[in-house]
Coordinates of C-alpha atoms in Angstrom, one line a residue:
X1 CA 33.0 -10.3 1.2
X2 CA 30.4 -9.6 -1.5
X3 CA 26.8 -9.3 -0.5
X4 CA 24.0 -11.4 -2.0
X5 CA 20.8 -9.4 -2.2
X6 CA 17.3 -10.7 -1.6
X7 CA 14.3 -8.6 -2.6
X8 CA 10.9 -9.5 -1.4
X9 CA 8.0 -8.2 -3.5
X10 CA 4.3 -7.9 -2.9
X11 CA 1.6 -5.5 -4.1
X12 CA 1.8 -2.3 -1.9
X13 CA 5.0 -3.1 0.1
X14 CA 3.1 -2.3 3.3
X15 CA 2.3 -5.8 4.7
X16 CA 3.7 -9.1 3.3
X17 CA 7.0 -8.1 1.8
X18 CA 8.2 -5.9 4.8
X19 CA 7.2 -8.7 7.2
X20 CA 8.9 -11.4 5.1
X21 CA 12.1 -9.2 4.9
X22 CA 12.1 -8.7 8.6
X23 CA 11.6 -12.4 9.2
X24 CA 14.5 -13.3 6.8
X25 CA 16.8 -10.7 8.4
X26 CA 16.1 -12.3 11.9
X27 CA 16.7 -15.8 10.6
X28 CA 20.0 -14.9 8.9
X29 CA 21.1 -13.1 12.1
X30 CA 20.2 -16.1 14.2
X31 CA 22.2 -18.3 11.8
X32 CA 25.2 -15.9 11.9
X33 CA 24.9 -15.3 8.1
X34 CA 26.3 -11.8 7.4
X35 CA 26.7 -11.7 3.5
X36 CA 23.0 -11.5 2.6
X37 CA 21.2 -8.1 2.4
X38 CA 17.4 -8.1 2.5
X39 CA 15.0 -5.5 1.2
X40 CA 11.4 -5.2 -0.1
X41 CA 9.3 -3.4 -2.7
X42 CA 5.7 -3.4 -4.1
X43 CA 4.5 -3.6 -7.6
X44 CA 1.9 -0.9 -6.8
X45 CA 3.6 0.8 -3.9
X46 CA 3.2 4.4 -3.0
X47 CA 6.8 5.5 -2.4
X48 CA 7.4 6.3 1.3
X49 CA 4.1 4.8 2.6
X50 CA 4.4 3.3 6.1
X51 CA 3.8 -0.3 6.9
X52 CA 0.1 -0.9 7.5
X53 CA -1.1 -0.7 11.1
X54 CA -2.0 -4.4 11.1
X55 CA 1.4 -5.4 9.8
X56 CA 3.2 -3.2 12.4
X57 CA 1.0 -4.6 15.2
X58 CA 1.3 -8.2 14.3
X59 CA 5.0 -7.8 13.6
X60 CA 5.6 -6.1 17.0
X61 CA 3.8 -9.0 18.6
X62 CA 6.4 -11.3 17.0
X63 CA 9.4 -9.1 17.9
X64 CA 9.6 -7.4 14.5
X65 CA 9.9 -3.6 14.2
X66 CA 8.4 -2.1 11.1
X67 CA 8.0 1.5 12.4
X68 CA 10.7 2.9 10.1
X69 CA 9.6 1.0 7.0
X70 CA 8.9 3.2 4.0
X71 CA 7.4 1.6 0.9
X72 CA 9.3 1.4 -2.4
X73 CA 7.8 0.8 -5.8
X74 CA 9.4 -2.1 -7.7
X75 CA 11.3 -1.1 -10.9
X76 CA 13.2 -3.7 -12.8
X77 CA 16.2 -1.3 -13.6
X78 CA 17.5 -0.5 -10.1
X79 CA 16.7 -3.9 -8.9
X80 CA 19.4 -5.4 -11.1
X81 CA 21.6 -5.6 -8.0
X82 CA 19.0 -8.0 -6.4
X83 CA 20.4 -11.5 -6.9
X84 CA 17.1 -13.1 -5.9
X85 CA 13.6 -11.6 -6.1
X86 CA 10.9 -13.4 -4.0
X87 CA 7.3 -12.7 -4.7
X88 CA 4.2 -13.5 -2.6
X89 CA 2.2 -14.9 -5.5
X90 CA 2.7 -16.5 -8.9
X91 CA 0.9 -13.5 -10.6
X92 CA 3.5 -11.1 -9.1
X93 CA 6.3 -13.4 -10.3
X94 CA 4.8 -13.5 -13.8
X95 CA 4.4 -9.7 -13.9
X96 CA 8.1 -9.2 -13.0
X97 CA 9.3 -11.7 -15.5
X98 CA 7.2 -10.1 -18.2
X99 CA 9.0 -6.7 -17.5
X100 CA 12.5 -8.3 -17.0
X101 CA 12.8 -11.9 -18.0
X102 CA 16.6 -12.0 -17.1
X103 CA 15.9 -11.5 -13.4
X104 CA 16.0 -14.4 -10.9
X105 CA 12.5 -14.5 -9.6
X106 CA 10.9 -17.2 -7.4
X107 CA 7.6 -17.3 -5.4
X108 CA 8.0 -17.7 -1.6
X109 CA 5.8 -20.8 -2.0
X110 CA 8.0 -22.1 -4.8
X111 CA 11.0 -22.0 -2.5
X112 CA 9.1 -23.3 0.6
X113 CA 6.1 -25.3 -0.5
X114 CA 2.5 -24.2 0.2
X115 CA 0.5 -21.7 -1.7
X116 CA 0.5 -18.0 -2.6
X117 CA 0.6 -15.7 0.4
X118 CA -2.7 -13.8 0.3
X119 CA -2.8 -10.1 1.0
X120 CA -4.2 -9.1 4.4
X121 CA -4.4 -5.4 3.6
X122 CA -7.5 -3.8 5.0
X123 CA -8.4 -6.9 7.0
X124 CA -8.8 -7.4 10.7
X125 CA -5.7 -7.8 12.9
X126 CA -6.3 -11.6 13.1
X127 CA -5.9 -11.8 9.3
X128 CA -2.5 -10.0 9.7
X129 CA -1.5 -12.5 12.5
X130 CA -2.5 -15.4 10.2
X131 CA -0.4 -13.9 7.4
X132 CA 2.5 -13.4 9.7
X133 CA 2.3 -17.2 10.8
X134 CA 2.2 -18.2 7.1
X135 CA 5.2 -16.0 6.4
X136 CA 7.1 -17.3 9.4
X137 CA 6.6 -20.9 8.2
X138 CA 7.5 -20.1 4.5
X139 CA 10.6 -18.0 5.3
X140 CA 11.9 -20.7 7.6
X141 CA 11.2 -23.4 5.0
X142 CA 12.7 -21.2 2.2
X143 CA 16.0 -20.4 4.0
X144 CA 17.8 -23.5 2.7
X145 CA 16.7 -22.7 -0.9
X146 CA 17.8 -19.1 -0.5
X147 CA 21.2 -20.1 0.7
X148 CA 21.6 -22.7 -2.0
X149 CA 20.8 -20.1 -4.7
X150 CA 23.3 -17.8 -2.9
X151 CA 25.9 -20.4 -3.2
X152 CA 25.2 -20.9 -6.8
X153 CA 23.6 -24.3 -6.5
X154 CA 20.7 -25.1 -8.8
X155 CA 17.2 -24.9 -7.3
X156 CA 14.0 -26.2 -8.7
X157 CA 10.7 -24.6 -7.6
X158 CA 8.5 -26.7 -5.5
X159 CA 5.6 -25.8 -7.8
X160 CA 5.2 -23.6 -10.8

C-alpha cells in the first residue's frame, strides 16, 4: 500500500498547520483510513521551534497533543514526496507555486469553502480557540476533497 502524503503549510509552522495536521490525522483515524500520511511546514519557520503556547493549549482542550511538534521550514525540493500541499491562505499558495509550479497546491478554503485561515500567532488564547474551530470545520469539510484527490479524481477549488 503506497502512502498518499498531505502537507499543511502556514507561516511559522507553530499554530495553524500543526493544528490542521493533527485534526486531519484524527479524522483519518476515525474513518479508518491508513494510507494517508500528514505533516506540516512553514514558509518562514524556524526549524525545531515548538508549537506556540496558544496552539498547544487550544489543541489540548480539543484532545490534540502538540507537545512534541518541531517546526520545519518549507522547501520545495524535499517536499516532492508530498502529493498534496494545503495552505492556510491564497498568498501562501501563490508563494509556493511561484517557487515550484509543478506541485499540487490548494488552499484549505479552496477545498472546504470559507476564507483564508488567519494567523493567531501572538494573540490571546480565545483567538487560538477561534482558529481551531475554523480549522475543525475546514478540515472536516475538506476531507472528501482530499480523498478525491488521493484517488486521482479531479477536484476544482471552491474559490480561487
